[in-house]
XYZ file of C-alpha atoms in Angstrom:
710
model
C 4.007 14.432 -23.865
C 3.521 12.326 -26.963
C 2.376 8.753 -26.467
C 2.642 5.702 -28.633
C 0.074 2.957 -28.961
C 2.452 0.514 -30.648
C 5.999 0.471 -31.863
C 9.450 0.880 -30.423
C 11.738 3.621 -29.200
C 14.479 5.183 -31.259
C 16.883 2.712 -29.665
C 14.713 -0.117 -31.000
C 13.156 -0.956 -27.649
C 9.529 -0.850 -26.561
C 10.436 -0.346 -22.903
C 11.184 3.261 -22.145
C 8.606 4.465 -24.671
C 5.372 6.065 -23.460
C 2.549 3.662 -24.241
C -1.170 4.017 -23.618
C -2.818 1.205 -21.662
C -3.543 -1.804 -23.823
C -6.871 -2.293 -22.018
C -7.678 1.429 -21.926
C -10.382 1.331 -24.573
C -12.165 -1.534 -22.807
C -12.139 0.403 -19.553
C -13.492 3.671 -20.890
C -16.199 1.956 -22.960
C -17.341 -0.352 -20.163
C -16.263 -3.538 -21.927
C -13.888 -4.302 -19.055
C -15.937 -5.931 -16.323
C -15.008 -5.864 -12.668
C -15.697 -8.495 -10.018
C -19.081 -7.092 -8.978
C -20.343 -6.792 -12.575
C -19.827 -10.227 -14.118
C -23.169 -12.034 -14.616
C -23.847 -15.597 -13.441
C -26.960 -17.733 -13.809
C -28.921 -18.189 -10.560
C -26.722 -15.638 -8.808
C -27.624 -15.014 -5.158
C -26.438 -12.050 -3.103
C -24.922 -11.964 0.364
C -24.917 -9.031 2.766
C -22.622 -9.007 5.784
C -24.013 -8.099 9.193
C -21.411 -6.389 11.365
C -21.310 -6.075 15.131
C -22.577 -2.880 16.714
C -20.528 -3.369 19.885
C -16.770 -3.091 20.241
C -16.264 -6.048 22.561
C -18.349 -8.886 23.918
C -20.233 -11.982 22.796
C -23.186 -12.711 20.543
C -25.983 -13.882 22.795
C -28.644 -14.511 20.139
C -29.720 -13.802 16.555
C -33.375 -13.541 15.519
C -32.966 -15.511 12.294
C -36.568 -16.760 12.121
C -37.927 -13.305 11.336
C -35.332 -12.756 8.628
C -35.750 -16.178 7.027
C -39.441 -15.425 6.565
C -38.709 -12.293 4.530
C -39.138 -12.294 0.719
C -36.246 -13.797 -1.210
C -34.107 -14.739 1.793
C -32.295 -18.042 1.234
C -30.195 -18.470 4.367
C -28.523 -16.714 7.290
C -25.041 -17.932 8.175
C -23.615 -17.338 11.651
C -21.444 -19.037 14.266
C -23.988 -21.804 14.920
C -24.355 -23.072 11.347
C -21.452 -21.819 9.215
C -18.940 -24.291 7.724
C -15.927 -24.935 9.947
C -12.628 -23.437 8.856
C -8.977 -24.327 9.422
C -7.067 -21.201 10.499
C -3.981 -22.998 11.796
C -1.658 -22.406 8.842
C 1.027 -19.973 7.732
C -0.107 -17.909 4.775
C 1.646 -16.725 1.637
C 2.876 -13.599 3.412
C 4.655 -15.693 6.063
C 2.133 -15.088 8.845
C -1.017 -16.849 10.090
C -4.240 -15.549 8.532
C -5.952 -12.658 10.234
C -8.751 -14.301 12.267
C -11.093 -11.737 10.716
C -11.158 -14.031 7.668
C -12.136 -16.990 9.855
C -15.793 -16.008 9.779
C -18.504 -17.220 12.135
C -16.344 -19.707 14.046
C -17.248 -18.477 17.548
C -19.429 -15.979 19.387
C -16.633 -13.587 20.364
C -16.695 -9.946 19.161
C -13.208 -8.362 19.318
C -14.067 -4.998 17.730
C -16.915 -2.957 16.320
C -17.630 -3.985 12.752
C -16.755 -7.658 13.316
C -18.812 -9.907 10.975
C -21.479 -11.758 12.970
C -23.727 -13.038 10.156
C -24.263 -13.215 6.407
C -27.756 -12.871 4.953
C -28.173 -14.373 1.481
C -31.147 -13.570 -0.760
C -32.236 -13.630 -4.382
C -31.447 -9.946 -4.908
C -29.018 -7.505 -3.374
C -31.905 -5.304 -2.224
C -33.603 -8.200 -0.426
C -30.323 -9.216 1.217
C -29.688 -5.679 2.436
C -33.166 -5.206 3.845
C -33.013 -8.542 5.635
C -29.512 -7.864 6.985
C -30.638 -4.522 8.374
C -33.644 -6.261 9.946
C -31.636 -9.005 11.661
C -31.744 -8.422 15.409
C -28.540 -9.420 17.193
C -28.282 -9.378 20.983
C -24.887 -9.050 22.650
C -23.347 -9.512 26.051
C -21.323 -6.311 25.886
C -17.979 -5.891 27.661
C -15.882 -2.771 28.350
C -13.672 -1.838 25.423
C -10.541 0.220 24.860
C -9.761 1.963 21.560
C -7.679 4.870 22.882
C -4.316 4.881 21.107
C -1.637 7.337 22.211
C 2.061 7.585 22.939
C 1.177 7.003 26.600
C 0.507 3.321 25.746
C 4.239 2.721 25.248
C 4.486 0.927 28.610
C 1.995 -1.719 27.392
C 3.666 -2.212 24.031
C 5.885 -5.025 22.835
C 8.217 -5.403 19.851
C 6.967 -7.642 17.049
C 8.761 -8.610 13.852
C 6.621 -7.804 10.827
C 7.905 -7.877 7.263
C 11.112 -6.408 8.748
C 12.775 -7.122 12.132
C 11.242 -5.166 14.999
C 14.559 -3.940 16.410
C 17.886 -3.054 14.798
C 20.810 -1.685 16.816
C 24.363 -0.619 16.040
C 26.789 1.389 18.184
C 26.677 2.878 21.688
C 23.665 5.182 21.824
C 24.358 6.815 25.199
C 28.028 7.465 24.465
C 27.360 9.052 21.088
C 24.517 11.186 22.462
C 26.832 12.505 25.159
C 29.398 13.360 22.495
C 26.878 15.135 20.243
C 27.118 18.920 20.042
C 23.577 19.228 18.686
C 20.620 17.050 19.658
C 17.058 16.865 18.316
C 14.614 14.920 20.479
C 11.076 15.166 19.130
C 7.827 13.215 19.048
C 5.610 12.881 16.003
C 2.216 11.319 15.389
C 0.258 10.219 12.358
C -3.452 9.332 12.506
C -5.389 6.276 11.423
C -5.715 6.356 7.639
C -7.873 4.319 5.260
C -7.354 3.207 1.679
C -10.618 3.340 -0.217
C -10.109 2.029 -3.767
C -12.605 3.309 -6.315
C -13.850 -0.266 -6.773
C -15.196 -1.748 -3.523
C -14.112 -5.228 -2.470
C -16.283 -7.799 -4.271
C -16.224 -11.570 -4.725
C -18.455 -14.155 -6.406
C -18.034 -17.829 -5.547
C -19.467 -20.894 -7.277
C -18.836 -24.639 -7.521
C -18.363 -25.965 -11.035
C -17.596 -29.634 -11.690
C -16.410 -30.216 -8.151
C -14.073 -27.213 -8.305
C -14.391 -23.916 -6.459
C -14.201 -20.825 -8.662
C -13.995 -17.318 -7.223
C -14.188 -14.148 -9.287
C -12.691 -11.470 -7.112
C -11.035 -8.062 -6.940
C -7.619 -8.690 -5.448
C -3.894 -7.988 -5.628
C -2.870 -11.569 -6.302
C -4.989 -14.575 -7.169
C -2.263 -16.970 -5.975
C -2.513 -15.361 -2.542
C -6.304 -15.585 -2.346
C -6.528 -19.106 -3.821
C -3.939 -20.403 -1.362
C -5.716 -18.844 1.619
C -9.114 -20.206 0.553
C -7.723 -23.690 -0.055
C -6.200 -23.713 3.416
C -9.245 -22.248 5.162
C -11.667 -24.719 3.565
C -9.236 -27.696 3.634
C -9.314 -28.055 -0.142
C -6.714 -29.403 -2.521
C -4.942 -26.342 -4.031
C -5.807 -27.601 -7.508
C -9.497 -27.532 -6.614
C -9.544 -23.732 -6.262
C -9.456 -21.222 -9.092
C -9.478 -17.457 -8.485
C -9.868 -14.952 -11.312
C -9.310 -11.216 -11.064
C -8.834 -9.695 -14.500
C -9.607 -6.039 -13.767
C -9.083 -4.375 -10.391
C -10.152 -0.840 -9.572
C -7.408 -0.051 -7.082
C -5.901 -1.933 -4.166
C -3.143 -0.027 -2.297
C -2.510 -3.005 0.022
C -6.115 -3.634 1.046
C -7.115 -6.300 -1.469
C -5.681 -9.526 -0.128
C -7.461 -12.234 1.834
C -10.651 -10.646 3.164
C -13.905 -11.613 4.877
C -16.128 -11.088 1.828
C -14.289 -13.804 -0.128
C -14.733 -16.326 2.689
C -18.389 -15.356 3.133
C -19.103 -15.876 -0.567
C -17.451 -19.319 -0.536
C -19.334 -20.332 2.600
C -22.685 -19.381 1.099
C -21.939 -20.979 -2.277
C -20.948 -24.171 -0.464
C -24.162 -24.249 1.573
C -26.544 -23.255 -1.248
C -24.708 -24.895 -4.166
C -25.314 -21.875 -6.374
C -23.235 -18.768 -7.161
C -23.161 -16.143 -4.395
C -21.779 -12.621 -4.602
C -20.699 -10.526 -1.609
C -19.736 -6.872 -2.041
C -18.517 -4.648 0.782
C -20.252 -1.328 1.231
C -18.109 1.761 1.530
C -18.914 1.945 5.241
C -18.054 -1.735 5.752
C -14.666 -1.143 4.164
C -13.748 1.037 7.147
C -14.048 -2.093 9.328
C -13.160 -4.984 7.036
C -10.611 -3.777 4.463
C -7.799 -2.882 6.855
C -6.212 0.540 7.318
C -2.949 2.249 8.249
C -2.501 2.240 11.983
C -1.957 5.510 13.819
C 1.637 5.925 14.958
C 3.404 7.629 17.833
C 7.069 8.115 16.991
C 10.108 9.452 18.807
C 13.204 10.511 16.897
C 16.501 11.441 18.550
C 19.295 12.750 16.379
C 22.726 13.641 17.698
C 25.237 15.433 15.501
C 28.486 17.334 15.318
C 28.210 21.118 14.801
C 28.384 20.671 11.017
C 25.420 18.260 11.044
C 27.284 14.955 10.712
C 25.175 12.373 12.508
C 26.515 10.535 15.508
C 23.100 9.186 16.575
C 19.990 8.120 14.723
C 17.372 6.723 17.083
C 13.826 6.136 15.861
C 11.118 4.380 17.858
C 7.632 3.839 16.484
C 4.472 2.624 18.212
C 1.341 1.467 16.412
C -1.922 -0.195 17.357
C -3.198 -3.583 16.336
C -6.229 -5.713 17.168
C -6.482 -8.140 20.057
C -6.707 -11.062 17.626
C -3.844 -10.443 15.189
C -0.531 -8.585 15.253
C 0.177 -6.269 12.341
C 3.211 -3.993 12.445
C 3.428 -0.611 10.703
C 7.253 -0.442 10.767
C 7.744 3.314 10.740
C 11.128 3.113 12.446
C 12.576 0.935 9.682
C 12.676 3.798 7.178
C 16.008 5.140 8.438
C 17.877 1.849 8.400
C 18.973 2.390 4.824
C 18.989 6.185 4.662
C 21.709 7.881 6.709
C 25.078 7.024 8.214
C 25.402 7.364 12.004
C 27.823 5.975 14.573
C 24.925 4.753 16.727
C 21.858 3.538 14.844
C 18.926 2.299 16.981
C 15.425 1.661 15.598
C 12.458 -0.226 17.079
C 8.827 -0.922 16.136
C 6.361 -1.776 18.893
C 2.678 -2.710 19.105
C -0.157 -2.105 21.536
C -3.254 -4.331 21.314
C -6.628 -2.583 21.412
C -10.265 -3.409 20.640
C -9.948 -2.253 17.029
C -9.875 -3.946 13.615
C -6.521 -5.277 12.440
C -4.499 -2.797 10.359
C -2.952 -3.948 7.098
C -0.560 -2.934 4.346
C -1.206 0.517 2.939
C 0.853 2.266 0.281
C 4.486 2.358 1.490
C 3.801 0.534 4.784
C 6.210 1.858 7.401
C 8.027 4.253 5.084
C 5.098 6.650 4.614
C 4.544 7.539 8.307
C 8.157 6.841 9.251
C 9.556 9.241 6.673
C 7.325 12.003 8.009
C 8.946 11.746 11.439
C 12.526 11.122 10.319
C 12.610 13.700 7.525
C 10.935 16.316 9.752
C 13.530 15.666 12.463
C 16.355 16.051 9.942
C 14.901 19.427 8.955
C 14.912 20.422 12.619
C 18.539 19.323 12.898
C 19.470 21.344 9.815
C 17.889 24.420 11.403
C 19.768 23.897 14.680
C 23.074 23.397 12.874
C 22.531 26.308 10.503
C 23.017 23.938 7.542
C 20.973 23.797 4.365
C 18.507 20.846 4.589
C 19.787 19.293 1.364
C 23.429 19.768 2.342
C 22.734 18.103 5.694
C 21.285 15.030 4.011
C 24.135 14.773 1.522
C 26.637 15.133 4.372
C 25.225 11.959 5.915
C 25.189 9.821 2.777
C 26.311 6.267 3.643
C 28.819 4.335 1.550
C 27.210 1.015 2.536
C 24.024 0.054 4.338
C 24.104 2.030 7.611
C 22.968 -0.982 9.648
C 23.477 -3.984 7.369
C 26.919 -3.028 6.071
C 25.885 -4.410 2.676
C 26.819 -2.617 -0.563
C 24.079 -0.713 -2.369
C 22.777 -1.993 -5.697
C 22.797 1.593 -6.900
C 22.129 4.628 -4.716
C 21.344 7.766 -6.680
C 19.727 9.869 -3.961
C 22.353 12.591 -4.440
C 21.471 12.841 -8.123
C 17.783 13.161 -7.216
C 18.457 16.041 -4.835
C 20.763 17.859 -7.227
C 18.385 17.598 -10.171
C 15.384 18.439 -7.992
C 17.082 21.441 -6.423
C 18.003 22.764 -9.866
C 14.483 22.416 -11.242
C 12.767 23.675 -8.107
C 14.959 26.767 -7.774
C 16.254 25.770 -4.339
C 19.391 27.933 -4.635
C 17.242 31.107 -4.524
C 15.586 30.058 -1.260
C 15.995 32.388 1.733
C 16.580 29.925 4.609
C 14.967 32.204 7.204
C 11.428 31.145 8.150
C 8.431 33.460 8.013
C 9.956 36.155 5.792
C 8.281 35.541 2.406
C 4.843 37.089 1.927
C 2.400 37.463 -0.903
C -0.546 39.515 0.281
C -2.151 37.630 3.160
C -0.164 34.469 2.459
C 3.065 33.367 4.097
C 5.172 31.337 1.650
C 7.606 28.525 2.355
C 9.452 25.673 0.681
C 10.529 22.315 2.048
C 12.203 19.114 1.011
C 12.542 15.511 2.141
C 14.126 12.267 0.978
C 12.272 9.130 -0.050
C 13.196 5.473 -0.228
C 11.496 2.111 -0.545
C 12.997 -1.387 -0.800
C 13.427 -2.878 -4.270
C 12.434 -6.529 -4.141
C 12.039 -9.442 -6.521
C 10.024 -12.560 -5.717
C 9.859 -15.892 -7.565
C 7.263 -16.058 -10.329
C 6.307 -18.317 -13.221
C 5.244 -17.357 -16.723
C 4.608 -18.933 -20.113
C 4.935 -17.536 -23.614
C 3.306 -19.161 -26.633
C 4.237 -18.548 -30.264
C 1.215 -18.852 -32.547
C 1.308 -19.877 -36.187
C 0.007 -16.441 -37.248
C 3.126 -14.728 -35.897
C 1.583 -13.463 -32.653
C 2.573 -14.331 -29.114
C 0.529 -14.914 -25.973
C 2.037 -14.259 -22.554
C 0.379 -15.887 -19.556
C 1.364 -14.815 -16.069
C -0.623 -14.572 -12.874
C 0.032 -10.859 -12.439
C -2.487 -8.357 -11.071
C -3.096 -4.974 -12.659
C -4.587 -2.858 -9.880
C -4.606 0.261 -12.032
C -0.835 0.635 -12.253
C -0.574 -0.314 -15.925
C 1.107 -3.673 -15.235
C -0.567 -5.369 -18.221
C 0.859 -2.710 -20.518
C 4.317 -2.825 -18.946
C 4.476 -6.583 -19.432
C 3.448 -6.154 -23.066
C 6.442 -3.858 -23.606
C 8.807 -6.173 -21.741
C 7.666 -9.202 -23.736
C 7.939 -7.349 -27.039
C 11.553 -6.475 -26.306
C 12.436 -9.990 -25.177
C 10.801 -11.482 -28.295
C 12.133 -8.729 -30.564
C 8.705 -8.063 -32.090
C 6.348 -5.048 -32.165
C 3.981 -4.678 -29.236
C 0.895 -5.264 -31.382
C 1.978 -8.868 -31.849
C 1.894 -9.553 -28.085
C -1.197 -10.422 -26.027
C -0.823 -10.609 -22.233
C -3.206 -12.713 -20.105
C -3.178 -12.085 -16.339
C -5.257 -12.429 -13.178
C -5.978 -16.173 -13.048
C -4.573 -18.582 -10.445
C -4.607 -21.350 -13.085
C -1.748 -19.525 -14.801
C 0.609 -20.609 -12.017
C 2.191 -18.962 -8.982
C 3.452 -15.399 -9.261
C 4.204 -12.416 -7.050
C 1.310 -10.295 -5.832
C 0.860 -6.642 -6.820
C 2.470 -5.095 -3.779
C 5.675 -3.841 -2.245
C 6.737 -2.276 -5.551
C 7.824 -5.814 -6.472
C 5.127 -6.838 -8.944
C 6.375 -5.508 -12.261
C 9.978 -6.383 -11.441
C 9.137 -9.977 -10.466
C 6.737 -10.590 -13.361
C 9.002 -8.988 -15.956
C 11.851 -11.240 -14.899
C 9.680 -14.341 -15.456
C 8.275 -13.071 -18.758
C 11.740 -12.185 -20.046
C 13.119 -15.594 -19.125
C 10.289 -17.420 -20.926
C 10.366 -15.142 -23.969
C 14.119 -15.379 -24.426
C 14.015 -19.168 -24.128
C 11.189 -19.286 -26.671
C 13.148 -17.126 -29.089
C 16.096 -19.514 -28.790
C 13.741 -22.454 -29.371
C 12.215 -21.087 -32.571
C 14.271 -22.158 -35.559
C 15.203 -19.232 -37.832
C 12.665 -19.176 -40.620
C 10.974 -22.307 -39.266
C 7.207 -22.769 -39.171
C 5.218 -22.732 -35.953
C 2.807 -25.695 -35.735
C -0.951 -25.001 -35.527
C -1.001 -25.738 -31.790
C 1.797 -23.242 -31.241
C 5.004 -23.581 -29.237
C 4.983 -22.794 -25.508
C 7.872 -22.212 -23.134
C 7.446 -21.831 -19.376
C 9.768 -20.140 -16.889
C 10.262 -20.248 -13.128
C 12.544 -17.620 -11.585
C 12.816 -19.233 -8.142
C 16.432 -20.258 -8.610
C 17.513 -17.015 -10.293
C 15.892 -14.783 -7.670
C 17.341 -16.936 -4.886
C 20.816 -16.471 -6.351
C 20.678 -12.661 -6.110
C 23.663 -11.270 -4.225
C 22.926 -9.806 -0.800
C 22.749 -6.037 -1.277
C 20.839 -3.006 -0.119
C 18.283 -2.572 -2.901
C 16.111 0.521 -2.856
C 14.392 3.086 -4.971
C 15.136 6.634 -3.821
C 13.697 10.082 -4.349
C 13.821 13.743 -3.419
C 10.547 15.542 -2.668
C 10.053 19.322 -2.897
C 7.004 21.396 -1.952
C 5.996 25.059 -1.864
C 3.127 26.096 0.402
C 1.141 29.214 1.164
C -0.282 29.634 4.675
C -2.980 32.106 5.716
C -2.167 32.942 9.373
C -5.655 34.436 9.862
C -7.617 31.302 8.887
C -5.027 28.547 9.303
C -5.506 27.450 5.692
C -2.557 25.702 4.062
C -2.381 25.538 0.286
C 0.262 23.535 -1.521
C 1.215 25.517 -4.600
C 3.587 23.139 -6.306
C 5.307 19.825 -5.770
C 8.278 18.229 -7.498
C 9.570 14.715 -7.045
C 12.709 13.373 -8.677
C 13.233 9.645 -8.270
C 15.826 6.939 -8.834
C 13.570 3.919 -9.352
C 15.445 1.677 -11.745
C 14.811 1.501 -15.467
C 11.423 2.985 -16.328
C 9.399 0.552 -18.445
C 6.535 2.886 -19.443
C 7.082 6.601 -18.755
C 3.386 7.365 -19.150
C 2.082 5.057 -16.423
C 5.224 5.487 -14.309
C 4.595 9.212 -14.041
C 0.949 8.484 -13.183
C 2.069 6.282 -10.308
C 4.576 8.785 -8.925
C 2.244 11.772 -9.187
C -0.535 9.729 -7.576
C 1.717 8.859 -4.665
C 2.770 12.488 -4.214
C -0.854 13.643 -4.172
C -1.623 10.984 -1.589
C 1.259 12.396 0.464
C -0.372 15.830 0.195
C -3.639 14.265 1.376
C -1.771 12.630 4.266
C -0.176 15.934 5.244
C -3.295 18.116 5.216
C -6.488 16.034 5.181
C -6.621 12.364 6.095
C -7.569 11.506 9.666
C -9.893 8.738 10.823
C -11.094 9.425 14.354
C -12.423 6.645 16.581
C -15.337 7.315 18.896
C -14.232 6.121 22.349
C -17.841 5.395 23.288
C -18.785 3.171 20.333
C -15.341 2.028 19.190
C -16.199 2.886 15.585
C -14.866 5.466 13.148
C -16.638 8.824 13.011
C -17.885 9.562 9.482
C -16.980 6.175 7.998
C -17.550 7.281 4.416
C -15.968 9.549 1.840
C -17.985 12.517 3.096
C -16.645 12.275 6.632
C -13.166 11.016 5.759
C -11.435 13.840 3.910
C -9.070 13.212 0.998
C -7.420 15.599 -1.415
C -9.781 16.768 -4.163
C -8.918 18.389 -7.486
C -9.038 21.829 -5.883
C -6.346 20.747 -3.401
C -3.901 19.478 -5.991
C -1.466 22.053 -7.343
C 1.063 21.777 -10.110
C 2.697 18.380 -9.489
C 5.741 17.180 -11.412
C 7.401 13.783 -11.177
C 10.540 12.782 -13.026
C 13.485 10.446 -12.626
C 17.212 10.042 -13.098
C 18.867 7.127 -14.883
C 19.124 4.330 -12.336
C 19.077 0.764 -13.720
C 19.574 -2.092 -11.263
C 22.619 -4.014 -12.555
C 21.331 -7.302 -11.108
C 17.910 -7.206 -12.777
C 17.499 -8.546 -16.334
C 15.789 -5.299 -17.361
C 17.167 -2.968 -14.697
C 13.823 -2.489 -12.882
C 13.621 -1.526 -9.206
C 10.036 -0.406 -8.562
C 8.104 2.833 -8.120
C 4.554 2.112 -6.937
C 5.309 2.897 -3.288
C 8.128 5.454 -3.258
C 6.030 8.360 -4.609
C 4.204 8.876 -1.305
C 7.329 8.577 0.852
C 8.638 11.897 2.132
C 5.860 13.957 0.516
C 4.128 14.751 3.829
C 7.451 15.689 5.427
C 8.338 18.032 2.550
C 4.994 19.809 3.039
C 5.387 19.982 6.833
C 8.902 21.358 6.416
C 7.549 23.951 3.969
C 4.902 25.001 6.501
C 7.658 25.576 9.057
C 9.589 27.630 6.515
C 6.483 29.714 5.843
C 5.492 30.281 9.473
C 8.445 29.468 11.714
C 6.286 26.926 13.566
C 6.894 23.159 13.565
C 3.995 20.774 13.076
C 4.814 17.323 14.396
C 1.305 15.875 14.260
C -0.596 15.096 11.068
C -2.752 16.280 9.487
C -1.809 19.966 9.593
C -5.359 21.190 10.128
C -6.322 24.888 10.202
C -6.991 24.732 13.956
C -3.463 23.446 14.538
C -2.016 26.253 12.438
C -4.063 28.812 14.391
C -2.871 27.394 17.708
C 0.720 28.081 16.559
C 1.747 24.454 16.260
C 1.205 21.334 18.282
C 4.212 21.318 20.583
C 6.524 23.918 19.109
């Protein structure tokens, strides 16, 4: 692929042209500094002390010994830490996770709960002192055992989608179904571990709190900190220019609060960085799920029933829903459509958003069940899915703002060679390997959220865009450069984009595949207004001309529609029946994700999601020790992820799919790449071996035991 560093496409547009990252040189040369690298005068270092019990109370802390150690400045804990206000509704529409309300009481609700912060002159001194701090607990019995058997204790909770959605008579349509699939699926606890650990530095400057942080939205973090510390919103500034990955984990977190607490007490800058091991307790994770899918169909595979129930765990202090059952609400038509998400509270850390929350584990269960239905009906898996294409939202009844899933499957099938596939399982061999192919559908909601932006025309003919976006490695800064260039009708090298600063005004976070769409809308609105303001041939004054936009009204006026990105995933696997080894040989994903702003970074995002789906299918599995309540092997040696040797030939492409209601036609693609990938691999393993695997990951021991519950 050829890439362009500046310029415009043949159609005269910058968007749609492959463009290298505008900050790429700074990143590869080290000029780009991340939150844990920026120097400050008189910087002190904090080290969090986490509980070693899974439930109980802190009886005492031996702070005297630690305070006498070299360089130690203070030890914060529940007796002396600043008081916080946790009684508010946050930016995400929910109360803050009490895990961010540090040191407010002596309760310990899970292993890895922060019980103290040691602050010292150097990071080494802080670590040594933190590891020396003796904490005594009154330990209580704990329970961390998640399983489908906990269903009786569970309760439905609305998360970012309603907990329950029902349409039609389930029992009647099941009784009328000629073919029924009733299967249970599980996915394990999974952790996002961005390359850059969570880090924050806090300081007071001129009566104003400034936090340099690694996050997915400075508006989000600044708002939470202002509320927690009862500060005027204008008295808090959060900066986060470069972020080394987020995936849902980098929102309001304990390390930010700890740094602010210490800076407030000491009146000097304090930095707190999570260790990799601490991230397994403090950065959130994807909850394990136990899912039941019941499909009822006519002999030709037309669905009468789609029932999907998903159970996930949460902590005893905060409810977080992993809405796996919501994935099917927009996917397939059925006369009876019943889905429900339920929670069970355990003595574990609170889960959080992780790439494609709900859709990633939910698509594994639903798309595996559809493959089982196709087998029972004797129908090709792609034909079965196309047979159940809805004309409107299957539950909502709303029209679709574009639904090109059929085009994805047709193009993917052509490129993958699906027509040559022998549908019989276990018949293809290559030496010791059994070969199989599988497919699955993908979808993720396409959202837009209100944002503000400003564009300034300088006297030298350049333009500066200011928007509180977050580039978490997705290439957002570059995408916004292309969008602004088109809106201003200038080359990209005349546009400078400033992001990652709460002083720039409120804007959408980097999450939910809604960042680039929301920010681009605001940038386009400001740029187009500025272009109308500039008199043809007129001079720009030395101070420049600035126009500001706010898309609240425009986004609020969007017509009610089903808005989604879609995709078709394909995988070929080789399975060694003697060792249980599964190797993915090739993957193909074809997506309908709106207008593609930058093909270069878009393909990176989609391929990255697909590889993560491979990792989900074959590797990732955090196991909790029932005795300690902690995660076994809480590091990247014990927690297995896909390595280069595991990644085969992966292709990602797209079909034309602009959203007619978006100024640029964007939908979003950061999340959809992982959706359905694990199911496509699991379905390919069945095709290779004739054995269904309903529990992830598909480990060698599970292959050797001929499936989990075949």
